[in-house]
Short mmCIF file of C-alpha atoms and ligand atoms in Angstrom, two decimals:
data_model
loop_
_atom_site.label_atom_id
_atom_site.label_comp_id
_atom_site.label_asym_id
_atom_site.label_seq_id
_atom_site.Cartn_x
_atom_site.Cartn_y
_atom_site.Cartn_z
CA MET A 504 8.31 -23.37 18.74
CA ARG A 505 9.56 -19.77 17.62
CA VAL A 506 7.85 -17.42 18.92
CA ASN A 507 7.02 -14.29 17.30
CA PRO A 508 6.95 -11.22 19.71
CA PHE A 509 4.32 -9.75 17.36
CA LEU A 510 2.43 -12.80 18.37
CA LEU A 511 2.55 -11.84 21.78
CA LEU A 512 1.82 -8.35 21.64
CA PHE A 513 -1.56 -8.58 19.78
CA HIS A 514 -2.72 -12.22 20.92
CA ASN A 515 -5.68 -11.82 22.88
CA VAL A 516 -5.69 -8.46 22.90
CA ALA A 517 -8.46 -6.63 21.36
CA PHE A 518 -7.42 -4.58 18.06
CA VAL A 519 -5.75 -1.68 18.74
CA SER A 520 -7.38 1.69 17.33
CA GLY A 521 -6.03 4.01 15.07
CA LEU A 522 -3.67 1.13 13.19
CA SER A 523 -4.46 1.69 9.43
CA TYR A 524 -3.14 0.89 6.01
CA GLN A 525 -1.47 3.69 3.53
CA LEU A 526 0.10 3.27 0.56
CA ALA A 527 4.16 3.32 1.08
CA SER A 528 5.21 2.57 -3.00
CA THR A 529 4.82 0.84 -6.18
CA VAL A 530 7.11 -1.23 -7.99
CA PRO A 531 6.55 -0.43 -12.02
CA TRP A 532 5.49 -3.27 -13.69
CA THR A 533 8.18 -5.04 -16.01
CA PRO A 534 8.91 -5.26 -18.83
CA LYS A 535 4.71 -4.69 -19.51
CA ASN A 536 2.15 -3.65 -17.86
CA ALA A 537 0.27 -6.47 -16.73
CA THR A 538 -3.00 -6.93 -17.50
CA SER A 539 -3.83 -10.32 -16.09
CA VAL A 540 -1.95 -11.48 -12.52
CA ASP A 541 -2.95 -14.38 -10.18
CA GLN A 542 -1.86 -15.18 -6.74
CA GLY A 543 0.72 -13.21 -4.91
CA ALA A 544 2.80 -14.74 -1.28
CA VAL A 545 5.26 -13.45 0.88
CA TYR A 546 7.99 -15.60 2.41
CA ASN A 547 11.23 -14.24 3.93
CA GLY A 548 10.46 -10.37 3.35
CA THR A 549 10.09 -10.98 -0.33
CA TYR A 550 7.01 -11.11 -2.38
CA TYR A 551 6.26 -13.39 -5.15
CA LEU A 552 3.71 -12.64 -7.50
CA ALA A 553 2.03 -14.63 -10.72
CA ASP A 554 2.11 -12.40 -13.85
CA ARG A 555 0.56 -14.08 -16.94
CA THR A 556 0.71 -11.28 -19.06
CA ASN A 557 4.70 -11.10 -18.97
CA SER A 558 5.01 -15.34 -18.38
CA VAL A 559 6.80 -14.81 -14.73
CA VAL A 560 6.89 -15.20 -11.46
CA HIS A 561 7.56 -11.34 -10.42
CA VAL A 562 10.44 -11.95 -7.45
CA VAL A 563 10.20 -8.33 -5.06
CA ASP A 564 12.21 -7.58 -2.06
CA LEU A 565 9.74 -5.78 -0.05
CA ALA A 566 12.47 -4.02 2.29
CA THR A 567 13.74 -1.83 -0.92
CA SER A 568 10.77 -2.27 -2.99
CA LYS A 569 12.94 -3.29 -6.03
CA GLU A 570 12.16 -5.85 -8.26
CA LYS A 571 15.19 -8.79 -7.46
CA THR A 572 14.63 -10.79 -10.41
CA SER A 573 11.52 -12.66 -12.38
CA ILE A 574 11.20 -16.63 -12.74
CA THR A 575 10.48 -17.38 -16.14
CA GLY A 576 9.24 -21.09 -17.97
CA PHE A 577 5.06 -20.84 -17.64
CA ILE A 578 2.83 -20.88 -20.41
CA GLY A 579 1.86 -16.65 -20.24
CA GLN A 580 -1.82 -14.72 -20.63
CA ARG A 581 -4.01 -16.86 -23.60
CA PHE A 582 -6.82 -15.45 -25.61
CA THR A 583 -10.29 -17.14 -26.84
CA LYS A 584 -12.16 -14.82 -28.80
CA ASN A 585 -9.57 -12.04 -28.42
CA LYS A 586 -10.89 -11.92 -24.34
CA THR A 587 -7.62 -13.25 -21.39
CA ASP A 588 -8.84 -16.72 -21.18
CA SER A 589 -7.60 -17.58 -17.68
CA SER A 590 -8.85 -20.76 -18.00
CA ILE A 591 -5.64 -21.88 -20.17
CA SER A 592 -3.19 -19.16 -18.79
CA GLY A 593 -0.63 -19.20 -16.40
CA PRO A 594 1.28 -18.93 -14.14
CA ASP A 595 -1.72 -18.97 -11.65
CA GLY A 596 -2.35 -19.76 -7.93
CA LEU A 597 0.89 -20.74 -5.91
CA VAL A 598 2.39 -21.78 -2.20
CA VAL A 599 5.34 -21.71 -1.06
CA LEU A 600 6.66 -24.46 1.09
CA PRO A 601 8.81 -22.74 3.90
CA ASP A 602 10.27 -26.19 5.22
CA ARG A 603 11.62 -26.85 1.37
CA ASN A 604 12.16 -23.47 0.26
CA GLU A 605 10.82 -23.95 -2.90
CA LEU A 606 7.38 -22.71 -4.18
CA TYR A 607 4.50 -24.29 -6.35
CA ILE A 608 2.76 -22.73 -9.03
CA GLY A 609 0.03 -23.62 -11.21
CA ASP A 610 0.37 -23.08 -15.55
CA GLY A 611 -2.39 -22.83 -17.35
CA ASP A 612 -1.79 -26.43 -19.39
CA GLY A 613 -2.11 -28.30 -16.23
CA SER A 614 1.03 -28.80 -15.00
CA VAL A 615 2.53 -27.96 -11.73
CA LYS A 616 5.66 -25.66 -11.62
CA VAL A 617 8.45 -26.43 -8.40
CA VAL A 618 10.72 -23.77 -8.16
CA ASP A 619 13.84 -23.80 -5.91
CA LEU A 620 13.53 -20.00 -3.80
CA PHE A 621 17.50 -19.93 -3.71
CA LYS A 622 18.20 -20.00 -7.59
CA ASN A 623 14.75 -18.96 -8.54
CA THR A 624 14.66 -21.37 -11.32
CA ILE A 625 11.78 -24.37 -12.32
CA ILE A 626 13.34 -27.45 -10.86
CA ALA A 627 10.17 -29.79 -11.54
CA ASN A 628 7.16 -30.31 -13.57
CA ILE A 629 4.60 -32.62 -11.92
CA SER A 630 1.41 -32.97 -14.46
CA THR A 631 -2.58 -32.81 -13.04
CA GLY A 632 -3.96 -35.16 -16.20
CA SER A 633 -5.51 -32.20 -16.97
CA LYS A 634 -5.10 -29.43 -20.16
CA LYS A 635 -6.54 -26.25 -18.46
CA ARG A 636 -4.83 -24.58 -15.64
CA ALA A 637 -3.80 -26.09 -12.03
CA ASP A 638 -4.69 -23.14 -10.23
CA GLU A 639 -4.95 -22.72 -6.42
CA PHE A 640 -2.77 -24.52 -3.64
CA ALA A 641 -2.67 -25.72 0.34
CA TYR A 642 0.16 -27.55 2.05
CA ASN A 643 0.22 -29.45 4.67
CA PRO A 644 4.39 -29.33 6.15
CA GLN A 645 3.51 -32.27 8.67
CA THR A 646 3.47 -34.65 5.63
CA GLN A 647 4.60 -32.46 3.01
CA THR A 648 1.37 -32.89 0.90
CA ILE A 649 -0.21 -30.64 -1.58
CA VAL A 650 -3.28 -30.49 -2.76
CA VAL A 651 -4.05 -28.21 -6.06
CA THR A 652 -7.50 -27.78 -8.10
CA SER A 653 -7.80 -28.14 -11.67
CA PRO A 654 -11.31 -25.98 -11.80
CA ASN A 655 -12.11 -25.61 -14.92
CA ASP A 656 -12.37 -29.80 -15.54
CA VAL A 657 -15.53 -31.42 -15.66
CA PRO A 658 -16.24 -32.28 -13.43
CA PRO A 659 -13.91 -30.33 -11.50
CA PHE A 660 -10.81 -32.05 -9.61
CA VAL A 661 -8.02 -31.80 -6.96
CA THR A 662 -4.60 -33.37 -7.46
CA VAL A 663 -2.94 -34.53 -4.34
CA ILE A 664 0.87 -34.34 -4.41
CA SER A 665 4.15 -35.68 -2.36
CA ALA A 666 6.42 -32.30 -2.04
CA SER A 667 9.18 -34.90 -0.92
CA GLN A 668 8.64 -37.81 -3.72
CA ARG A 669 7.45 -34.48 -6.37
CA LYS A 670 4.59 -37.35 -7.54
CA VAL A 671 1.16 -37.12 -8.11
CA LEU A 672 -0.47 -39.57 -5.12
CA GLY A 673 -4.27 -39.52 -6.03
CA SER A 674 -7.11 -36.95 -7.20
CA ILE A 675 -10.58 -36.10 -6.20
CA ALA A 676 -13.74 -35.54 -8.49
CA PHE A 677 -16.37 -32.76 -7.38
CA LYS A 678 -19.31 -33.80 -9.17
CA ASN A 679 -21.80 -31.02 -9.88
CA ALA A 680 -19.74 -28.49 -8.76
CA SER A 681 -19.09 -25.20 -10.80
CA GLY A 682 -15.71 -24.59 -10.21
CA LEU A 683 -13.31 -25.02 -7.12
CA GLU A 684 -11.86 -22.19 -4.86
CA GLN A 685 -8.80 -22.04 -2.85
CA PRO A 686 -7.79 -25.08 -0.68
CA ALA A 687 -6.91 -24.79 2.89
CA TRP A 688 -4.85 -26.63 5.59
CA ASN A 689 -6.12 -26.79 8.94
CA PRO A 690 -3.16 -27.01 11.55
CA THR A 691 -5.42 -28.09 14.27
CA ASN A 692 -6.59 -31.24 12.96
CA GLY A 693 -4.32 -31.79 10.19
CA LYS A 694 -7.20 -31.82 7.55
CA PHE A 695 -7.60 -29.94 3.99
CA TYR A 696 -10.97 -28.09 3.32
CA VAL A 697 -11.75 -26.74 -0.45
CA SER A 698 -13.67 -23.85 -1.32
CA VAL A 699 -16.55 -24.88 -3.78
CA PRO A 700 -18.13 -21.70 -5.10
CA SER A 701 -22.13 -24.27 -6.10
CA THR A 702 -22.92 -27.78 -6.49
CA ASP A 703 -26.47 -28.94 -7.18
CA ALA A 704 -26.83 -29.76 -3.56
CA ASN A 705 -25.45 -26.17 -2.13
CA PRO A 706 -26.02 -23.04 -4.77
CA GLY A 707 -24.95 -20.73 -2.53
CA GLY A 708 -21.73 -23.44 -1.93
CA GLU A 709 -20.06 -25.08 0.47
CA ILE A 710 -16.69 -25.65 2.18
CA ALA A 711 -15.84 -29.68 1.60
CA GLU A 712 -13.33 -31.58 4.55
CA ILE A 713 -11.38 -34.05 2.01
CA ASP A 714 -9.06 -36.90 3.29
CA VAL A 715 -6.51 -37.33 1.58
CA SER A 716 -5.38 -41.04 2.34
CA ALA A 717 -9.06 -42.19 1.17
CA MET A 718 -8.98 -39.94 -1.58
CA ALA A 719 -12.55 -38.79 -1.32
CA ILE A 720 -14.57 -35.92 0.21
CA ALA A 721 -15.31 -36.73 3.96
CA LYS A 722 -17.53 -34.27 4.64
CA VAL A 723 -19.50 -31.21 3.45
CA THR A 724 -20.87 -27.41 5.47
CA PRO A 725 -23.11 -25.97 3.15
CA LEU A 726 -23.05 -22.06 2.88
CA SER A 727 -25.82 -19.81 2.39
CA GLU A 728 -25.82 -17.58 -0.57
CA CYS A 729 -22.48 -16.85 -0.49
CA VAL A 730 -20.86 -18.57 -3.74
CA PRO A 731 -17.10 -18.18 -1.68
CA ALA A 732 -13.94 -17.83 -3.25
CA GLY A 733 -10.98 -17.24 -0.89
CA ILE A 734 -10.78 -19.41 2.29
CA VAL A 735 -7.64 -18.90 4.88
CA PHE A 736 -8.00 -20.35 8.67
CA GLY A 737 -7.65 -17.32 11.51
CA PRO A 738 -7.27 -17.82 14.84
CA GLN A 739 -8.71 -21.22 16.67
CA GLU A 740 -10.37 -23.34 13.99
CA ASN A 741 -12.28 -20.05 12.60
CA LEU A 742 -12.06 -19.90 8.59
CA PHE A 743 -12.40 -16.36 6.70
CA VAL A 744 -15.17 -16.91 3.88
CA ALA A 745 -14.79 -14.83 1.33
CA CYS A 746 -18.01 -14.43 -1.05
CA SER A 747 -17.39 -13.62 -4.87
CA GLN A 748 -19.26 -11.32 -7.29
CA ASP A 749 -21.68 -14.04 -7.97
CA GLN A 750 -22.85 -13.74 -4.53
CA ILE A 751 -24.09 -10.10 -5.29
CA LEU A 752 -25.17 -11.02 -9.34
CA THR A 753 -27.40 -13.91 -8.11
CA TYR A 754 -28.83 -13.31 -4.11
CA GLY A 755 -28.14 -9.24 -4.68
CA THR A 756 -26.27 -9.36 -0.73
CA ALA A 757 -22.86 -8.71 0.32
CA PHE A 758 -21.56 -10.43 2.57
CA SER A 759 -18.44 -12.92 3.81
CA GLN A 760 -18.38 -14.88 6.75
CA VAL A 761 -16.16 -16.29 9.72
CA LEU A 762 -16.76 -19.87 10.25
CA ASP A 763 -15.86 -22.22 13.23
CA MET A 764 -14.94 -25.15 11.12
CA SER A 765 -14.67 -27.29 14.62
CA THR A 766 -18.75 -26.89 14.77
CA GLY A 767 -19.28 -25.44 11.06
CA LYS A 768 -21.02 -23.04 12.70
CA VAL A 769 -20.91 -19.35 11.02
CA LEU A 770 -19.86 -16.76 13.77
CA ALA A 771 -20.49 -13.80 11.50
CA ASN A 772 -21.51 -12.46 8.40
CA ILE A 773 -19.16 -9.34 7.53
CA SER A 774 -21.40 -7.12 5.82
CA GLY A 775 -20.03 -5.28 2.39
CA ILE A 776 -17.46 -7.49 1.85
CA ALA A 777 -17.80 -9.10 -1.44
CA GLY A 778 -16.29 -10.11 -5.10
CA VAL A 779 -13.41 -10.97 -3.12
CA ASP A 780 -10.86 -13.73 -4.85
CA GLN A 781 -7.57 -13.90 -2.41
CA VAL A 782 -7.90 -13.57 0.90
CA ALA A 783 -4.92 -13.34 3.85
CA TYR A 784 -4.44 -13.40 7.55
CA ASN A 785 -1.79 -12.07 9.30
CA PRO A 786 -1.40 -13.80 12.69
CA THR A 787 0.45 -11.09 14.12
CA THR A 788 -1.89 -8.37 13.24
CA MET A 789 -4.71 -10.68 13.67
CA LEU A 790 -6.06 -9.31 10.73
CA TYR A 791 -7.73 -10.71 7.42
CA TYR A 792 -7.34 -9.29 4.34
CA ALA A 793 -9.98 -9.97 1.21
CA SER A 794 -9.58 -8.37 -2.11
CA ALA A 795 -12.87 -7.36 -3.00
CA TYR A 796 -11.85 -6.31 -6.52
CA GLN A 797 -15.23 -7.65 -8.04
CA ASN A 798 -17.45 -5.71 -5.29
CA LEU A 799 -20.13 -3.84 -6.38
CA ALA A 800 -21.78 -0.72 -4.56
CA GLY A 801 -24.73 -1.57 -2.26
CA GLY A 802 -24.43 -5.01 -2.89
CA SER A 803 -26.83 -4.48 -5.99
CA LYS A 804 -26.45 -6.35 -8.91
CA THR A 805 -26.71 -2.84 -11.20
CA GLY A 806 -24.39 -1.38 -8.33
CA ALA A 807 -21.35 0.84 -9.95
CA PRO A 808 -18.31 -1.08 -9.62
CA SER A 809 -16.55 -0.66 -6.30
CA PRO A 810 -13.23 -2.55 -6.12
CA GLU A 811 -11.25 -2.43 -3.04
CA VAL A 812 -9.57 -3.99 -0.45
CA GLY A 813 -11.36 -5.07 2.78
CA ILE A 814 -9.52 -5.28 6.04
CA ILE A 815 -11.39 -7.43 9.36
CA ASP A 816 -10.26 -7.80 12.69
CA ALA A 817 -10.53 -11.40 13.21
CA LYS A 818 -11.36 -11.24 17.03
CA THR A 819 -14.60 -8.98 16.71
CA TYR A 820 -15.00 -9.51 12.74
CA THR A 821 -14.99 -5.99 12.46
CA LEU A 822 -14.17 -4.61 8.71
CA ILE A 823 -12.15 -1.45 10.31
CA GLN A 824 -10.56 -0.34 6.82
CA THR A 825 -11.22 -0.66 3.25
CA LEU A 826 -8.63 0.56 0.44
CA LYS A 827 -10.13 1.74 -3.52
CA THR A 828 -8.22 -0.87 -5.94
CA ASP A 829 -9.06 -1.88 -9.34
CA ASN A 830 -11.50 -4.43 -10.99
CA VAL A 831 -8.55 -5.95 -13.11
CA THR A 832 -5.10 -6.88 -11.65
CA ALA A 833 -6.19 -6.71 -7.52
CA HIS A 834 -7.68 -9.61 -7.16
CA SER A 835 -4.48 -11.11 -4.97
CA VAL A 836 -3.66 -9.80 -1.62
CA ALA A 837 -0.50 -11.04 0.43
CA ILE A 838 0.47 -9.94 3.54
CA ASP A 839 4.34 -10.06 5.15
CA THR A 840 3.66 -11.37 8.98
CA SER A 841 7.11 -9.58 9.95
CA SER A 842 7.16 -6.15 8.22
CA ASN A 843 2.93 -6.60 8.83
CA GLN A 844 3.20 -4.92 4.85
CA MET A 845 0.43 -5.74 2.67
CA VAL A 846 0.47 -5.99 -1.62
CA ILE A 847 -1.63 -5.51 -4.18
CA PRO A 848 -0.95 -5.28 -8.10
CA LEU A 849 -3.11 -2.51 -8.95
CA THR A 850 -3.34 -2.16 -12.93
CA HIS A 851 -2.87 1.28 -13.67
CA SER A 852 0.61 1.66 -11.69
CA GLY A 853 2.45 -1.89 -10.80
CA ILE A 854 2.99 -3.63 -7.59
CA ALA A 855 1.64 -1.58 -4.36
CA LEU A 856 3.10 -2.26 -1.22
CA TYR A 857 1.02 -0.46 2.02
CA SER A 858 2.79 -0.27 5.38
CA LEU A 859 0.57 -0.48 8.77
CA SER A 860 0.75 2.90 10.62
CA THR A 861 -0.01 2.81 14.07
CA ALA A 862 -0.20 7.00 13.76
CA ASN A 863 -3.27 7.62 16.12
CA ALA A 864 -2.53 4.85 18.44
CA THR A 865 -0.16 7.26 20.17
CA SER A 866 -1.84 10.24 20.78
CA GLY A 867 -4.87 11.45 22.76
CA ASN A 868 -6.18 9.52 26.02
CA THR A 869 -5.33 6.12 26.95
CA SER A 870 -8.00 4.76 28.78
CA SER A 871 -10.34 6.42 25.49
CA THR A 872 -7.92 4.23 23.41
CA ALA A 873 -8.83 1.41 25.72
CA THR A 874 -12.00 1.22 25.02
CA ALA A 875 -11.55 2.14 21.09
CA THR A 876 -14.78 1.65 18.96
CA HIS A 877 -14.04 0.10 15.82
CA ALA A 878 -14.87 2.00 12.54
CA SER A 879 -17.89 1.54 10.27
CA SER A 880 -18.60 -1.90 11.88
CA SER A 881 -21.08 -3.83 10.38
CA ALA A 882 -20.41 -7.19 11.65
CA THR A 883 -22.72 -9.38 13.41
CA LYS A 884 -21.15 -10.52 16.36
CA THR A 885 -21.65 -13.23 18.80
CA SER A 886 -20.24 -13.71 21.93
CA GLY A 887 -16.55 -15.02 21.15
CA GLY A 888 -15.36 -11.64 19.72
CA VAL A 889 -16.92 -9.97 22.52
CA SER A 890 -16.10 -11.78 25.31
CA ASN A 891 -12.16 -11.82 24.16
CA TYR A 892 -12.40 -7.94 23.84
CA ALA A 893 -13.55 -7.64 27.73
CA ARG A 894 -11.17 -10.36 28.76
CA PHE A 895 -8.13 -9.21 27.38
CA SER A 896 -8.59 -5.42 27.69
CA ILE A 897 -6.47 -5.34 30.60
CA TYR A 898 -3.21 -6.02 28.16
CA TYR A 899 -4.13 -3.29 25.73
CA LEU A 900 -2.16 -0.60 26.94
CA SER A 901 1.24 -2.93 26.48
CA ALA A 902 0.18 -3.93 23.40
CA LEU A 903 -0.27 -0.51 22.33
CA ILE A 904 2.93 1.14 23.95
CA LEU A 905 5.28 -2.16 22.93
CA GLY A 906 3.65 -2.40 19.36
CA VAL A 907 4.75 1.32 19.11
CA GLY A 908 8.41 0.36 19.33
CA PHE A 909 7.97 -2.57 16.65
CA LEU A 910 5.53 -1.30 14.25
CA GLY A 911 6.56 2.44 13.58
C1 LIG B 391 -5.88 10.11 12.69
O1 LIG B 391 -6.96 10.69 12.95
C2 LIG B 391 -7.09 11.86 11.79
C3 LIG B 391 -7.72 12.69 12.45
O2 LIG B 391 -9.17 12.22 13.49
C4 LIG B 391 -7.30 11.14 10.37
O3 LIG B 391 -7.96 12.04 10.14
C5 LIG B 391 -6.52 10.60 9.97
O4 LIG B 391 -6.93 9.58 8.97
C6 LIG B 391 -5.75 9.61 11.49
N1 LIG B 391 -4.64 8.92 10.42
C7 LIG B 391 -4.92 7.89 10.63
C8 LIG B 391 -3.55 6.81 10.28
O5 LIG B 391 -5.56 6.57 11.11
C1 LIG B 392 -8.57 -9.23 -32.14
O1 LIG B 392 -7.78 -8.43 -31.74
C2 LIG B 392 -7.21 -7.58 -32.94
C3 LIG B 392 -5.93 -6.47 -32.38
O2 LIG B 392 -6.84 -5.89 -31.32
C4 LIG B 392 -7.68 -7.08 -33.75
O3 LIG B 392 -7.05 -6.74 -35.17
C5 LIG B 392 -8.77 -8.32 -34.48
O4 LIG B 392 -9.58 -8.06 -35.17
C6 LIG B 392 -9.55 -8.93 -33.30
N1 LIG B 392 -10.19 -9.90 -33.73
C7 LIG B 392 -11.44 -10.02 -33.20
C8 LIG B 392 -12.19 -11.74 -33.66
O5 LIG B 392 -12.14 -9.32 -32.86
C1 LIG B 393 14.30 -18.00 4.64
O1 LIG B 393 14.42 -18.04 5.86
C2 LIG B 393 15.16 -19.02 6.75
C3 LIG B 393 15.03 -18.33 8.36
O2 LIG B 393 16.18 -17.75 8.11
C4 LIG B 393 16.37 -19.39 6.43
O3 LIG B 393 16.75 -20.75 6.51
C5 LIG B 393 16.17 -20.17 4.94
O4 LIG B 393 16.97 -20.48 4.07
C6 LIG B 393 15.28 -18.70 4.01
N1 LIG B 393 14.85 -18.87 2.56
C7 LIG B 393 15.43 -18.64 1.93
C8 LIG B 393 15.30 -18.92 0.12
O5 LIG B 393 15.94 -17.73 1.65
C1 LIG B 394 5.35 -29.78 -18.08
O1 LIG B 394 4.48 -31.24 -18.47
C2 LIG B 394 3.29 -30.69 -19.14
C3 LIG B 394 2.78 -31.65 -18.98
O2 LIG B 394 1.38 -31.33 -17.76
C4 LIG B 394 3.90 -30.25 -20.68
O3 LIG B 394 3.15 -30.61 -21.64
C5 LIG B 394 5.21 -29.64 -20.78
O4 LIG B 394 5.35 -29.70 -21.94
C6 LIG B 394 6.06 -29.60 -19.76
N1 LIG B 394 6.65 -28.64 -19.31
C7 LIG B 394 8.25 -28.49 -19.40
C8 LIG B 394 8.39 -27.48 -19.27
O5 LIG B 394 8.82 -29.68 -19.44
C1 LIG B 395 -24.51 -34.54 -11.51
O1 LIG B 395 -23.92 -35.21 -11.35
C2 LIG B 395 -23.94 -36.76 -11.82
C3 LIG B 395 -22.71 -37.81 -11.59
O2 LIG B 395 -21.78 -37.28 -12.48
C4 LIG B 395 -24.88 -36.58 -13.49
O3 LIG B 395 -25.15 -37.69 -13.80
C5 LIG B 395 -25.84 -35.72 -13.30
O4 LIG B 395 -25.94 -35.07 -14.93
C6 LIG B 395 -25.10 -33.86 -13.19
N1 LIG B 395 -26.03 -33.29 -12.81
C7 LIG B 395 -25.98 -31.88 -13.04
C8 LIG B 395 -26.59 -30.97 -12.75
O5 LIG B 395 -24.54 -31.40 -13.85
C1 LIG B 396 -24.92 -14.90 7.73
O1 LIG B 396 -26.18 -15.06 6.67
C2 LIG B 396 -26.67 -15.62 6.38
C3 LIG B 396 -27.13 -16.06 5.22
O2 LIG B 396 -28.17 -14.36 4.62
C4 LIG B 396 -27.61 -16.15 7.17
O3 LIG B 396 -28.58 -17.42 7.23
C5 LIG B 396 -27.17 -16.45 8.39
O4 LIG B 396 -28.01 -16.74 10.17
C6 LIG B 396 -25.99 -15.09 8.65
N1 LIG B 396 -25.32 -15.53 10.33
C7 LIG B 396 -25.42 -14.89 11.30
C8 LIG B 396 -24.28 -15.51 12.22
O5 LIG B 396 -25.57 -13.64 10.97
C1 LIG B 397 -14.38 -2.59 -14.30
O1 LIG B 397 -14.37 -1.32 -13.56
C2 LIG B 397 -14.58 0.12 -14.60
C3 LIG B 397 -14.66 1.18 -14.03
O2 LIG B 397 -15.52 1.47 -13.59
C4 LIG B 397 -15.64 -0.72 -15.46
O3 LIG B 397 -15.81 0.83 -16.73
C5 LIG B 397 -15.56 -1.87 -15.71
O4 LIG B 397 -16.98 -2.27 -16.75
C6 LIG B 397 -15.70 -2.86 -15.06
N1 LIG B 397 -15.11 -4.27 -15.39
C7 LIG B 397 -15.50 -5.12 -14.88
C8 LIG B 397 -15.57 -6.62 -16.17
O5 LIG B 397 -16.13 -5.11 -14.18
C1 LIG B 398 2.60 1.53 -18.04
O1 LIG B 398 1.84 2.05 -16.78
C2 LIG B 398 2.33 3.45 -16.34
C3 LIG B 398 1.56 3.92 -15.11
O2 LIG B 398 0.21 4.22 -15.44
C4 LIG B 398 2.02 4.41 -17.73
O3 LIG B 398 2.89 5.49 -17.26
C5 LIG B 398 2.78 3.75 -19.20
O4 LIG B 398 2.27 4.79 -20.12
C6 LIG B 398 2.25 2.37 -19.28
N1 LIG B 398 3.27 1.67 -20.17
C7 LIG B 398 2.27 1.21 -21.33
C8 LIG B 398 3.20 0.65 -22.63
O5 LIG B 398 1.52 1.27 -21.44
C1 LIG B 399 -10.11 10.19 28.70
O1 LIG B 399 -10.89 9.58 28.11
C2 LIG B 399 -12.08 9.25 29.23
C3 LIG B 399 -12.79 8.18 28.28
O2 LIG B 399 -13.33 8.91 27.19
C4 LIG B 399 -12.54 10.06 30.28
O3 LIG B 399 -13.28 9.68 31.27
C5 LIG B 399 -11.33 10.63 30.85
O4 LIG B 399 -11.34 12.07 31.50
C6 LIG B 399 -10.36 11.15 29.91
N1 LIG B 399 -9.19 11.63 30.41
C7 LIG B 399 -8.47 12.93 30.39
C8 LIG B 399 -7.42 13.54 30.56
O5 LIG B 399 -9.04 13.70 29.10
#
């Protein structure tokens, strides 16, 4: 197993006070300013963004902040009654298959495009059978299995694809579900999970565990007042579940959640983070990132649009930073786990690269740093985060000193 030095530094170490993200550079939109994009991902220091307006996937080198090339061959931004219709537009969701150096991307006609990441060209086109978009993905590298959602069909369904054979193995329907959101793969138990915004039985949403050999829903974990969108696995079997704008509109509240999927229990509610679409986890820094682009002030349906990205400590479930974004294209967030850069597409400026700064972590009194206060915490904690915090605070200072060398 390859050991990431950052992982060693931060593993089981309480979050280093003073770390924060700052805008570092912006890559202009080419050729046109985008008004409709979907997911982003980082692999090998390269950022990939699905851009419907330009019908491409942008390929951006994060070290130089330059667009290297773009991948063509997608449906593009489609309109119904002069309004963007994302249900038939593409490219949409995407996932990198690192062991195969491939990118799988959903398109607006229900097809899944396979890209060779050495050539940046489409090498296969796999049909899900839907006429509407193929959307979000999860990948199991152990069995080379892909799961992709078709959220706009009735009923919505997921398609299971063999990446080695580039062949559809089957599909699983979600009766009575209003759409589908992000699937995720749990490396601890080898199972796939799907974020289901709302069903007849669970109007606040559910996390469905699926069995891809039986092509069936195996188990459901109901959520209370969430209407989830993005999900991502963090440490252990913790699942960060981001709640959508429908949570605010339906329940007049704004929070996201961390669940322990080994028990199905809610570990924490992170207050103030809602209206989210894509989420990411960085194991190096042990942070979650939530694109809360449809957040409304005060968690109120009459609140002013307050689009932001939220950065959450995965050990203490604490919201440590928010940065203003926009409510159009900023529903995507991606992380480079080597450089710790965060990337968000901003409609008025371009693809924004943020870097992690340790500016204040070196200054001042080390013992006061070691008992760090967390900015604007409104998370409801359970014992897990707190005990880790105490147990590993002994490593805190070394992480701080070494961390500056690596992160500076
Ligand atoms: C560092 O601390 C100063 C003063 O407390 C604050 O204004 C600044 O935003 C901090 N910078 C970072 C990167 O946390
Ligand atoms: C659609 O937009 C075009 C260009 O903005 C405009 O000319 C046309 O009238 C619009 N059509 C409808 C049905 O709104
Ligand atoms: C990504 O990096 C790995 C490890 O260095 C390398 O084996 C692989 O070829 C790279 N893939 C691409 C598409 O650059
Ligand atoms: C890809 O597959 C879809 C069927 O899902 C088909 O309609 C489309 O024409 C194909 N595209 C290409 C470029 O072959
Ligand atoms: C739920 O699904 C069942 C079976 O597909 C269907 O008969 C029923 O009408 C659905 N209910 C709603 C509210 O869509
Ligand atoms: C999180 O919020 C939900 C919905 O309001 C509530 O039922 C649950 O008890 C909360 N859980 C924790 C751990 O705070
Ligand atoms: C996005 O924000 C702008 C500016 O606050 C607002 O005028 C607009 O209605 C918002 N759009 C949506 C879809 O929320
Ligand atoms: C694109 O966005 C840039 C930056 O906001 C702006 O200067 C430029 O005028 C825009 N171009 C078009 C064609 O709208
Ligand atoms: C460092 O901070 C601790 C705790 O806040 C305080 O007790 C100690 O006096 C400080 N030391 C110095 C040199 O400022």
